[in-house]
mmCIF file of C-alpha atoms and ligand atoms in Angstrom:
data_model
loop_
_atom_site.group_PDB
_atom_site.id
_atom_site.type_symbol
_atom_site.label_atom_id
_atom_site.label_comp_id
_atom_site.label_asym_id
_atom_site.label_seq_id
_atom_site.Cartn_x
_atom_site.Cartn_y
_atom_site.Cartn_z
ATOM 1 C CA UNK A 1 98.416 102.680 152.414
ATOM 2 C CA UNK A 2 96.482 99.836 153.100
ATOM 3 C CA UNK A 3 96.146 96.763 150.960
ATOM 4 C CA UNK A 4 92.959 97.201 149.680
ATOM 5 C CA UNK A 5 93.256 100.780 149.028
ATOM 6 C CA UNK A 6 96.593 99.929 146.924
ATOM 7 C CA UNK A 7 94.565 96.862 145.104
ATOM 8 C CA UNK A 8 91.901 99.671 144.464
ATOM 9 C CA UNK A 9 94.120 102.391 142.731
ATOM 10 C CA UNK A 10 95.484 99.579 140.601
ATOM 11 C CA UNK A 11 92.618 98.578 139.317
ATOM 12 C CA UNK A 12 91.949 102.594 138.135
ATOM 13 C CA UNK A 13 95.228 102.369 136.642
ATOM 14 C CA UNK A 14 94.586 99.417 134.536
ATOM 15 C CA UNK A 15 91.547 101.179 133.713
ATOM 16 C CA UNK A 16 92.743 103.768 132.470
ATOM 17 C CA UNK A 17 96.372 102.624 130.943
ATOM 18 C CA UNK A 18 99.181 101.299 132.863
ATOM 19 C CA UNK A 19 102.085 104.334 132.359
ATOM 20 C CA UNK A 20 105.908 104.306 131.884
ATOM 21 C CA UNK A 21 104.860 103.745 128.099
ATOM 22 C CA UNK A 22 105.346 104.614 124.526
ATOM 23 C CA UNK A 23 101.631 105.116 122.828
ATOM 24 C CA UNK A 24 100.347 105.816 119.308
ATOM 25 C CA UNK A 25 97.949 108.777 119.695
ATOM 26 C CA UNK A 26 97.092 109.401 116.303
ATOM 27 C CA UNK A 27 98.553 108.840 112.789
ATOM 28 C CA UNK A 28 100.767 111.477 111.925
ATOM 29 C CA UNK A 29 98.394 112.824 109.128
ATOM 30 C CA UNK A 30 95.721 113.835 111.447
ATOM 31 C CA UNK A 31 98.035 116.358 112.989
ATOM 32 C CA UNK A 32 98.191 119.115 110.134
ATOM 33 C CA UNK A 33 97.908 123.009 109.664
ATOM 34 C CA UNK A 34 95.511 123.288 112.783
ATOM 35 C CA UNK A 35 95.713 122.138 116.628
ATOM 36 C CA UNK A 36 94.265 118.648 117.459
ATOM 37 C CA UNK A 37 92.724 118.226 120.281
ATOM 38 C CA UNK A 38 92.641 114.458 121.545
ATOM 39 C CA UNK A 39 91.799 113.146 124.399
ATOM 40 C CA UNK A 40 94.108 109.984 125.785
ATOM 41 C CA UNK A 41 94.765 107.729 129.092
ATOM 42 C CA UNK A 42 91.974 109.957 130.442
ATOM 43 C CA UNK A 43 93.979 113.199 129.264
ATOM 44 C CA UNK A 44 93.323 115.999 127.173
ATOM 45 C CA UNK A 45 96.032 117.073 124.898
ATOM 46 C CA UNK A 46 96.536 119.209 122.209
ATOM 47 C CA UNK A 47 99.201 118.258 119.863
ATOM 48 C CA UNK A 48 100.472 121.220 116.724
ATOM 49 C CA UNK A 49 103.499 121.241 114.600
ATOM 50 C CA UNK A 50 105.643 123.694 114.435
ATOM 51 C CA UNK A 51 107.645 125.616 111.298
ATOM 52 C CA UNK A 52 109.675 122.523 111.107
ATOM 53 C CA UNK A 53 107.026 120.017 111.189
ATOM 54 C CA UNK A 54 108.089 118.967 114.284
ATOM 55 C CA UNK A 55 105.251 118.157 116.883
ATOM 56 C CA UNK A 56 104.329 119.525 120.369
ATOM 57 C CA UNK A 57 102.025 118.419 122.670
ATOM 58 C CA UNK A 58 100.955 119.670 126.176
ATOM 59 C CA UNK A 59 98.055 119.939 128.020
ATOM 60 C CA UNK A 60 94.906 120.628 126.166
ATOM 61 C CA UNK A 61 93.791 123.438 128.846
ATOM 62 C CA UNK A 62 93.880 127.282 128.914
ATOM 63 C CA UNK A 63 95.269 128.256 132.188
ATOM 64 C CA UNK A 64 93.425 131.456 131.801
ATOM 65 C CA UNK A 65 89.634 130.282 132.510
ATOM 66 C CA UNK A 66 89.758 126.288 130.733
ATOM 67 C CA UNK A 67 88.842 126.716 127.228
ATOM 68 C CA UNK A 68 90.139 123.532 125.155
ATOM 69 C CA UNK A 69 93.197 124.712 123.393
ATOM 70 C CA UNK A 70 92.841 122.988 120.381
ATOM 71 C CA UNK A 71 90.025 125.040 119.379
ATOM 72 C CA UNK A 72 92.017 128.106 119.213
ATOM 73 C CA UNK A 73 95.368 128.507 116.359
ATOM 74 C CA UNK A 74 98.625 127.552 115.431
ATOM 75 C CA UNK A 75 101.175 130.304 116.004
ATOM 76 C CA UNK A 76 103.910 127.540 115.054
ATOM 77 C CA UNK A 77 105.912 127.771 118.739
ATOM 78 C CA UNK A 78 102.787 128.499 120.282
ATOM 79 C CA UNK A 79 99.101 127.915 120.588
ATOM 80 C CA UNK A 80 96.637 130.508 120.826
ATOM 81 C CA UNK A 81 93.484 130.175 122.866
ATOM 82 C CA UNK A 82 90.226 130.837 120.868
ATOM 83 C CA UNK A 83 88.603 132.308 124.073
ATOM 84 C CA UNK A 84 90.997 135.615 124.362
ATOM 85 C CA UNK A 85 94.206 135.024 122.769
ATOM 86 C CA UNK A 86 96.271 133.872 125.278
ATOM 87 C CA UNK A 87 98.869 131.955 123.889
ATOM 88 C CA UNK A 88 100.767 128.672 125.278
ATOM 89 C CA UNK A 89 104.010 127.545 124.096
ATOM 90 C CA UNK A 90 105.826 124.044 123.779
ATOM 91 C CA UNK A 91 106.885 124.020 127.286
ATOM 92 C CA UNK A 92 103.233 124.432 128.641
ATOM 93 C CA UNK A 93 103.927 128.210 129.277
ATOM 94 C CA UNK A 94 101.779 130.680 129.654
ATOM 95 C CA UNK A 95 104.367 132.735 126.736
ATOM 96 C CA UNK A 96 102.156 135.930 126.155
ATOM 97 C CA UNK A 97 98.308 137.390 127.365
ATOM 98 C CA UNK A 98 97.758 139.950 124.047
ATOM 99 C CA UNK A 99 94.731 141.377 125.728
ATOM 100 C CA UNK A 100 96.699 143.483 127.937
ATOM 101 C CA UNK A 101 100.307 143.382 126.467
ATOM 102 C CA UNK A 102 101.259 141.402 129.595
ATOM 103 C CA UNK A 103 100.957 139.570 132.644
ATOM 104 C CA UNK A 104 102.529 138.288 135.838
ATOM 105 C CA UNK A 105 101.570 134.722 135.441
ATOM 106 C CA UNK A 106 103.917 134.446 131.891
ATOM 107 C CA UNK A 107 106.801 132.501 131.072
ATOM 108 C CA UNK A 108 105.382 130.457 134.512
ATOM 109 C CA UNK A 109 105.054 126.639 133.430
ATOM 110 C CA UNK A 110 102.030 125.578 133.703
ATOM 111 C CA UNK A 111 100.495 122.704 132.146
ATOM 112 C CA UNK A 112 101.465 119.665 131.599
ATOM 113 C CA UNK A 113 103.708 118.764 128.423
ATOM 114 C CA UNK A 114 104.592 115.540 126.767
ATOM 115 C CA UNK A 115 108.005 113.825 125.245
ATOM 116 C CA UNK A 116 106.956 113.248 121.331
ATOM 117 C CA UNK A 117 108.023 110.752 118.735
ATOM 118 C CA UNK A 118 107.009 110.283 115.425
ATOM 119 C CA UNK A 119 107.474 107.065 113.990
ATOM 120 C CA UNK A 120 105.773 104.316 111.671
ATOM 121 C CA UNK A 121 103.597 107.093 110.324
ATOM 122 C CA UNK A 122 102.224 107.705 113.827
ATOM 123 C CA UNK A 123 102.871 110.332 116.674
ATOM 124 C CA UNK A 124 103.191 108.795 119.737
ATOM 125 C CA UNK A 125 103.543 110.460 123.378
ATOM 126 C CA UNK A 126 105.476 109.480 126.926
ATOM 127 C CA UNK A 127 103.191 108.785 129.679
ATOM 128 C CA UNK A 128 105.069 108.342 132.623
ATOM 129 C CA UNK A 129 104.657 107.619 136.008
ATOM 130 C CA UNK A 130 105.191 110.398 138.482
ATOM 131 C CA UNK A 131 107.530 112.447 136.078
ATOM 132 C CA UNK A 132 109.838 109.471 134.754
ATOM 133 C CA UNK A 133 112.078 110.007 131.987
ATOM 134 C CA UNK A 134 110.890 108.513 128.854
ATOM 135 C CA UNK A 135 112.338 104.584 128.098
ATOM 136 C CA UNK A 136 113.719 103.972 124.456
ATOM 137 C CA UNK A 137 111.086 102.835 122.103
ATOM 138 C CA UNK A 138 111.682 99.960 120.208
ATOM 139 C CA UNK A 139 108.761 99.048 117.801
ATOM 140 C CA UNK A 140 108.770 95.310 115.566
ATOM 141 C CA UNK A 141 111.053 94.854 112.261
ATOM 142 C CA UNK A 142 107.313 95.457 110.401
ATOM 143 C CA UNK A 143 107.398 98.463 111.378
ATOM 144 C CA UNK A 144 110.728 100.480 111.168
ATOM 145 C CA UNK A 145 111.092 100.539 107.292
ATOM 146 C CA UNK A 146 113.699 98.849 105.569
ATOM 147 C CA UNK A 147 112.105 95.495 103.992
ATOM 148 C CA UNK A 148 108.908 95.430 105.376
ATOM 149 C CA UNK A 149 106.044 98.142 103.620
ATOM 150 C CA UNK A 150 103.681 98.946 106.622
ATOM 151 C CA UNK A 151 100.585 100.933 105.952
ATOM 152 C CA UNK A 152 98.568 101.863 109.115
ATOM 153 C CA UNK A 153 94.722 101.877 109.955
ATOM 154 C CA UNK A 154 93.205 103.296 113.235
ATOM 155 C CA UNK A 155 89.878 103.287 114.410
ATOM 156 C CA UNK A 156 87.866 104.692 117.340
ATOM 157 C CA UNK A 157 86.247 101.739 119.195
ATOM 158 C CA UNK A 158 83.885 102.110 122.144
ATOM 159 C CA UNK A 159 85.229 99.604 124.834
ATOM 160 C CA UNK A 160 88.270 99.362 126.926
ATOM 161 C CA UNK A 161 91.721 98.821 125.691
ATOM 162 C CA UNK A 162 92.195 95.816 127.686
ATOM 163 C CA UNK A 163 89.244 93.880 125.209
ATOM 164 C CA UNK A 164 91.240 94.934 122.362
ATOM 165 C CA UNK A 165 94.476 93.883 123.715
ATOM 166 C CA UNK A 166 92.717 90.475 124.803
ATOM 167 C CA UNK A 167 91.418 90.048 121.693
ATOM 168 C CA UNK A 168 94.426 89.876 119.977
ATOM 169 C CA UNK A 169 95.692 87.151 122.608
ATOM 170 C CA UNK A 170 93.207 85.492 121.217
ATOM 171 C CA UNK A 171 93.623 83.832 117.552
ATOM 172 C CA UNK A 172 91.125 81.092 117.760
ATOM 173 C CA UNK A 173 88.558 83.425 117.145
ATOM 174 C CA UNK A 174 89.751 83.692 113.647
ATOM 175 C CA UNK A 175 88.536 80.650 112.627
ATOM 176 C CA UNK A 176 84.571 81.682 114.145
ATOM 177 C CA UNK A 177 84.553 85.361 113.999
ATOM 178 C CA UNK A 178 86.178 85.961 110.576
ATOM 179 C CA UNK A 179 85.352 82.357 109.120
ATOM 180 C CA UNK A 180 84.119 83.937 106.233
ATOM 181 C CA UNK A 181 86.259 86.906 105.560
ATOM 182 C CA UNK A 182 88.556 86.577 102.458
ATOM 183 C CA UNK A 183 91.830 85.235 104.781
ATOM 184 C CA UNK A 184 90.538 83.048 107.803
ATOM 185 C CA UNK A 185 88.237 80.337 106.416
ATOM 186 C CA UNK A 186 90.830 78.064 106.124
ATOM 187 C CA UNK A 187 91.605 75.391 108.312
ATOM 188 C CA UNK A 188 90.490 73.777 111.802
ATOM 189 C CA UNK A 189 88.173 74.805 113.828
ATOM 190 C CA UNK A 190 89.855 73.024 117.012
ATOM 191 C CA UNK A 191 92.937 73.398 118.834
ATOM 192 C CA UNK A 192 95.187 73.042 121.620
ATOM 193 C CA UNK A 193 97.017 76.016 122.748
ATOM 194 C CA UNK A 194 100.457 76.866 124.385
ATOM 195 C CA UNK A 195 102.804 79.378 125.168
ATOM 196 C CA UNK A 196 106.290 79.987 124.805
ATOM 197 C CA UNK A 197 108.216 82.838 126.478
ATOM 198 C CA UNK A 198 110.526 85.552 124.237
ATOM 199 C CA UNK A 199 113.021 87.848 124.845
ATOM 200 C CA UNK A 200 110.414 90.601 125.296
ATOM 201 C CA UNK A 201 107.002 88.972 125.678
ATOM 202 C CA UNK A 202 105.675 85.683 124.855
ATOM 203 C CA UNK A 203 103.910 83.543 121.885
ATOM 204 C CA UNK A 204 100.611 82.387 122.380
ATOM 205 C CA UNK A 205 100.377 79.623 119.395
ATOM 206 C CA UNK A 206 98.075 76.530 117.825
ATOM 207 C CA UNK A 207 100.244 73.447 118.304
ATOM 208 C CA UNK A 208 98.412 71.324 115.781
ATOM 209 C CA UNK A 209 98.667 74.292 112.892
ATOM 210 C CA UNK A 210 100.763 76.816 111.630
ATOM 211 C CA UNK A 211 100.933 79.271 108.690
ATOM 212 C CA UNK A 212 97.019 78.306 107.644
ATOM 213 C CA UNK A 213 95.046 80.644 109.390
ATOM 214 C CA UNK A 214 95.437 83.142 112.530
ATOM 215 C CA UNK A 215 97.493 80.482 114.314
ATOM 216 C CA UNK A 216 100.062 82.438 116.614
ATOM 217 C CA UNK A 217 100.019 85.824 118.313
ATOM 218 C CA UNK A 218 103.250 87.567 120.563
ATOM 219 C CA UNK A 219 102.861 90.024 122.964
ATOM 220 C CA UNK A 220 106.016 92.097 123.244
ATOM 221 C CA UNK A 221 106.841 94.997 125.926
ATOM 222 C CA UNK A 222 109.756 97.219 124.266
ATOM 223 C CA UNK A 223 108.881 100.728 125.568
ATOM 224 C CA UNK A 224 105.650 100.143 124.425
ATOM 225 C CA UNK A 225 102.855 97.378 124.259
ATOM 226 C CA UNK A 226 102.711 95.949 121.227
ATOM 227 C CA UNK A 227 101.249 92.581 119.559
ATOM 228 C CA UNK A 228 102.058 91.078 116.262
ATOM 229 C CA UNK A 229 100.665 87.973 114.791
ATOM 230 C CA UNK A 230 100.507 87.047 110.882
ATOM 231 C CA UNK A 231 97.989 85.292 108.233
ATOM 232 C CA UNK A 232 98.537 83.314 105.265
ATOM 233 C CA UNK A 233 97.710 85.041 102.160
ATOM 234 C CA UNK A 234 96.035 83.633 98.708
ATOM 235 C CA UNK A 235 98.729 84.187 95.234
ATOM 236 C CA UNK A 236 95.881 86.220 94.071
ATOM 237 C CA UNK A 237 96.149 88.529 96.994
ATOM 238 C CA UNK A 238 99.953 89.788 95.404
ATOM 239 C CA UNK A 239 103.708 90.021 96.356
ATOM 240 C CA UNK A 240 105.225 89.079 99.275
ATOM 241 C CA UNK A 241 103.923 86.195 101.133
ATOM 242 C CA UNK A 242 102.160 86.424 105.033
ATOM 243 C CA UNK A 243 100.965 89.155 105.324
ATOM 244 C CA UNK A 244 101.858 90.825 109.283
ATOM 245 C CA UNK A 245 100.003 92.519 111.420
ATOM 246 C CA UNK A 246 101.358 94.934 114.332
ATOM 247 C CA UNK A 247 98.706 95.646 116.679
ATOM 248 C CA UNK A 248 98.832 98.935 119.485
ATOM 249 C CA UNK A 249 96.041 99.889 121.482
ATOM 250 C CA UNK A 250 95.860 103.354 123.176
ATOM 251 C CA UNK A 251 93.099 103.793 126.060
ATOM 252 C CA UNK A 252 91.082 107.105 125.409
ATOM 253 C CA UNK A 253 89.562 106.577 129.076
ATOM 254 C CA UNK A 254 88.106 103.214 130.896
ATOM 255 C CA UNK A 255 85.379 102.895 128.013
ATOM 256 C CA UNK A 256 87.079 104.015 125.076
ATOM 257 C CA UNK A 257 90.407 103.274 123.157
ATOM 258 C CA UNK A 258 92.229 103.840 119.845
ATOM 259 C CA UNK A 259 93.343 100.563 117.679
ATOM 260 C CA UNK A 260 96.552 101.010 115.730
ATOM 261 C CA UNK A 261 97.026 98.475 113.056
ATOM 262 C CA UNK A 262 100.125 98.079 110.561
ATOM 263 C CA UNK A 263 99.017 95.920 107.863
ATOM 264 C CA UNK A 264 102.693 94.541 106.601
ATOM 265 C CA UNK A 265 104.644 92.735 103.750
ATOM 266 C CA UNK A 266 107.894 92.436 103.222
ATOM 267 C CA UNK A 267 108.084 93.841 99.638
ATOM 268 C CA UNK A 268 110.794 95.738 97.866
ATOM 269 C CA UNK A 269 110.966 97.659 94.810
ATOM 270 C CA UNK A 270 108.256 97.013 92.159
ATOM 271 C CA UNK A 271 106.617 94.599 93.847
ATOM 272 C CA UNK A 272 106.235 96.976 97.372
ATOM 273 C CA UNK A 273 104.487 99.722 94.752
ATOM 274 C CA UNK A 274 102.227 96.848 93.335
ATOM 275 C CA UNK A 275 101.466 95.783 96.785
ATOM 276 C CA UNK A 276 100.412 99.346 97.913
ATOM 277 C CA UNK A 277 98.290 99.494 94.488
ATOM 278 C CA UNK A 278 96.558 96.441 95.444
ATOM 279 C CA UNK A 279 96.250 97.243 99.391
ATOM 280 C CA UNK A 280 94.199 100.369 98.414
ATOM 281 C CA UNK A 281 92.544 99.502 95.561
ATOM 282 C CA UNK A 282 90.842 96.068 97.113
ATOM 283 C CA UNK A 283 91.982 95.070 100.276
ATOM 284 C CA UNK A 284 91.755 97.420 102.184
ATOM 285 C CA UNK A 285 88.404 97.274 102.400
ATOM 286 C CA UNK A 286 87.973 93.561 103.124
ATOM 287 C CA UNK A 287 90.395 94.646 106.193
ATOM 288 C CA UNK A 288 88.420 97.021 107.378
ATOM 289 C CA UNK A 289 85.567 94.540 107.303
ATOM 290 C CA UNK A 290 87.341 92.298 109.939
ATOM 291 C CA UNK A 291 88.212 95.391 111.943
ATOM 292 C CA UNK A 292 84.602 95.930 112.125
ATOM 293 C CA UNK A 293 83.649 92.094 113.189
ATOM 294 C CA UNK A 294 86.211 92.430 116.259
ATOM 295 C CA UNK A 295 84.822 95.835 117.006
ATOM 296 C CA UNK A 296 81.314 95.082 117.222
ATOM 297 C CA UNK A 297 81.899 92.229 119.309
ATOM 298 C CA UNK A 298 84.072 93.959 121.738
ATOM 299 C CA UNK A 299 81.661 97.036 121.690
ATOM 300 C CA UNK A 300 78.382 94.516 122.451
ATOM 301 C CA UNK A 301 80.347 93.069 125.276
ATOM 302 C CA UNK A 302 79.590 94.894 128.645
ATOM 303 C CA UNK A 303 82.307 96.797 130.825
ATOM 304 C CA UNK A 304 82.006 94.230 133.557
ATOM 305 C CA UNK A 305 81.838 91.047 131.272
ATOM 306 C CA UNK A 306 85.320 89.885 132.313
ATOM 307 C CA UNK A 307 83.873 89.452 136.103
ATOM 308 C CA UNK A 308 81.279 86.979 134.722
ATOM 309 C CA UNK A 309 83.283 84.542 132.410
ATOM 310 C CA UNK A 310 83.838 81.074 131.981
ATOM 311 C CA UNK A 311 87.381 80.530 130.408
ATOM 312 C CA UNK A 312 88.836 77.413 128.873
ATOM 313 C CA UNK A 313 91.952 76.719 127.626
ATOM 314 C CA UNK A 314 92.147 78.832 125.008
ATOM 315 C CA UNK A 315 91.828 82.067 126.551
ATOM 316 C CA UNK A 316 95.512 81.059 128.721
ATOM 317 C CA UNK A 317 97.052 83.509 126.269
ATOM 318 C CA UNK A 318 94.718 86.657 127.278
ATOM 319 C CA UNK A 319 94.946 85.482 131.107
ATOM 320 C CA UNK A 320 98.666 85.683 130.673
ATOM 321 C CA UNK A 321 98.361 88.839 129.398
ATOM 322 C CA UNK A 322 96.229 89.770 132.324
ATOM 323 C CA UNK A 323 98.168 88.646 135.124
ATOM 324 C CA UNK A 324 101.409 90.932 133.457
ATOM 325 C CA UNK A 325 99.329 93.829 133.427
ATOM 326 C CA UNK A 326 97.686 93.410 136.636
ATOM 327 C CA UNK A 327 101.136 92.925 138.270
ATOM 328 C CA UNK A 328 102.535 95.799 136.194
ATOM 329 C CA UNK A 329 99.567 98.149 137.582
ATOM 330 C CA UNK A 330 100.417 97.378 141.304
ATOM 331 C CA UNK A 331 103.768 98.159 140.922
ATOM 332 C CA UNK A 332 103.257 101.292 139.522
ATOM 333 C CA UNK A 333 100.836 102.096 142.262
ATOM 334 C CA UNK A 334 103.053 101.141 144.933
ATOM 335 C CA UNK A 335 105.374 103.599 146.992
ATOM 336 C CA UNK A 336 108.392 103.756 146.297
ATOM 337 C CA UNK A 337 110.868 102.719 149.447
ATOM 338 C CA UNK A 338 114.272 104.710 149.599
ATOM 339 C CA UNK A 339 116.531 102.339 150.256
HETATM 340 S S1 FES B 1 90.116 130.851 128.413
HETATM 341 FE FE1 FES B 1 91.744 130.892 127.046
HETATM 342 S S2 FES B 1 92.206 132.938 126.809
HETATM 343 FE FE2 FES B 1 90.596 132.946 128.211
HETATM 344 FE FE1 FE2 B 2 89.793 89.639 114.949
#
């Protein structure tokens, strides 16, 4: 394949979402008595639990004529197509066509199927590249129980995951964007900016503040893509101290994602159940009002502003970010040599 070709499909596959990844697709309470039908990385799936709770997702496609799974029922194994019954099971087979007792294409695989997790109060799916076994998953201390309480939001937005991930590589806005919101007015305004490489990412960080306002973010890559960053938190705003934020970002296709937010505290006992209280009785709200500053920046931004930018020094962290995913995305679009 020629170079440009190769530079071509790379640029659809950072598009769409790089694979060989872990990603949230919903939050484990949207998947309940019924099929869900979702639509991620440019993919339809349908995603049901079976008699044990335990999820399954394949294809969201009836292999008899293409009627969206999801719409039709939960047979707990199986799903049954709304159009005429025909019923696919876990393994993406076609297990059973009740409309005449049988048929030659059953127990043939044939749609696609998914490896499942559910973890952190969200379900989250395998998408390879060409057929690779799923890597271990490995999510932030905020988020795997023990001392930390993590309670997760997730929105729709209308842009491309990349904006989302960017703007998360990006905590000066903070002290502009959210200036007035209840946890980023303190502070300065100016900064300089560097970045420090970890064991599974890096730190993009304000060298002239810390602990104030949103002064550090960290990319990490542990099976999945995730972000984490923390802000300072007012006594009045209860237990626990910073308050941490675990960000994941799931493309939908090239103009549409899913944001995954864990809001976290390390809180235990009385204090995590005060905490929780207060979360849902009055902050939550004021979160979701910050939410909805980044997203309607990121959705009045157009698909091809990052072609027509002037950067400064403060964007290194997102351009780092960048240059990891573009590299990441040729990679996977590269054939593989035998050796
Ligand atoms: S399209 Fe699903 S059963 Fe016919
Ligand atoms: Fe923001």
């Amino acid at each position: 394949m020629d170079e440009t070709a190769l530079k071509d499909q790379a640029r659809t596959r950072l598009n769409t979402g790089l694979r060989d990844l872990w990603y949230p697709v919903v939050a484990s309470w949207e998947v309940a008595e019924a099929p869900t039908g979702v639509t991620r990385l440019g993919e339809k799936i349908v995603l049901w639990r079976d008699g044990q709770g335990k999820v399954n997702a394949v294809e969201d496609r009836c292999p008899h004529r293409g009627a969206r799974l999801s719409m039709g029922w939960n047979l707990g194994d199986r799903v049954a197509c709304w159009y005429h019954g025909v019923e696919v099971d876990a393994a993406g087979r076609m297990a059973a066509v009740p409309a005449i007792g049988r048929c030659e294409a059953e127990k043939r695989a044939r749609n696609r199927t998914y490896h499942v997790i559910e973890r952190a109060g969200a379900i989250w799916l395998w998408f390879g590249n060409d057929g690779s076994e799923p890597a271990e998953l490995t999510l932030p201390e905020e988020v795997n129980g023990g001392e930390w309480e993590a309670i997760l939001c997730t929105a729709h937005w209308s842009c491309n995951y990349r904006y989302a991930a960017e703007n998360v590589m990006d905590p000066m806005h903070g002290a502009y964007l959210h200036s007035v919101s209840h946890s980023m007015a303190e502070g300065d305004k100016t900064a300089t900016m560097r970045a420090r490489a970890t064991d599974h990412g890096f730190v993009f960080e304000k060298t002239n503040q810390s602990g104030i306002n949103f002064d550090w973010t960290e990319f990490g890559a542990t099976g999945a893509y995730w972000q984490r960053l923390s802000i300072p938190y007012r006594r009045a705003a209860g237990p626990g101290g910073s308050f941490g934020i675990v960000g994941l970002v799931t493309p939908v296709d090239s103009t549409n994602c899913r944001v995954f937010f864990w809001r976290c505290r390390k809180v235990q006992g009385w204090q995590r159940d005060a905490w929780k209280f207060l979360y849902r009785a009055r902050l939550e709200t004021l979160h979701w009002d910050v939410l909805e500053q980044d997203r309607l920046i990121l959705e009045g931004m157009d698909d091809d502003a990052r072609e027509h930018e002037a950067l400064y020094a403060h964007d290194a962290g997102l351009v780092k970010l960048r240059r990891l995913m573009e590299a990441e995305a040729l990679k996977q679009v590269t054939p593989k040599v035998e050796a």
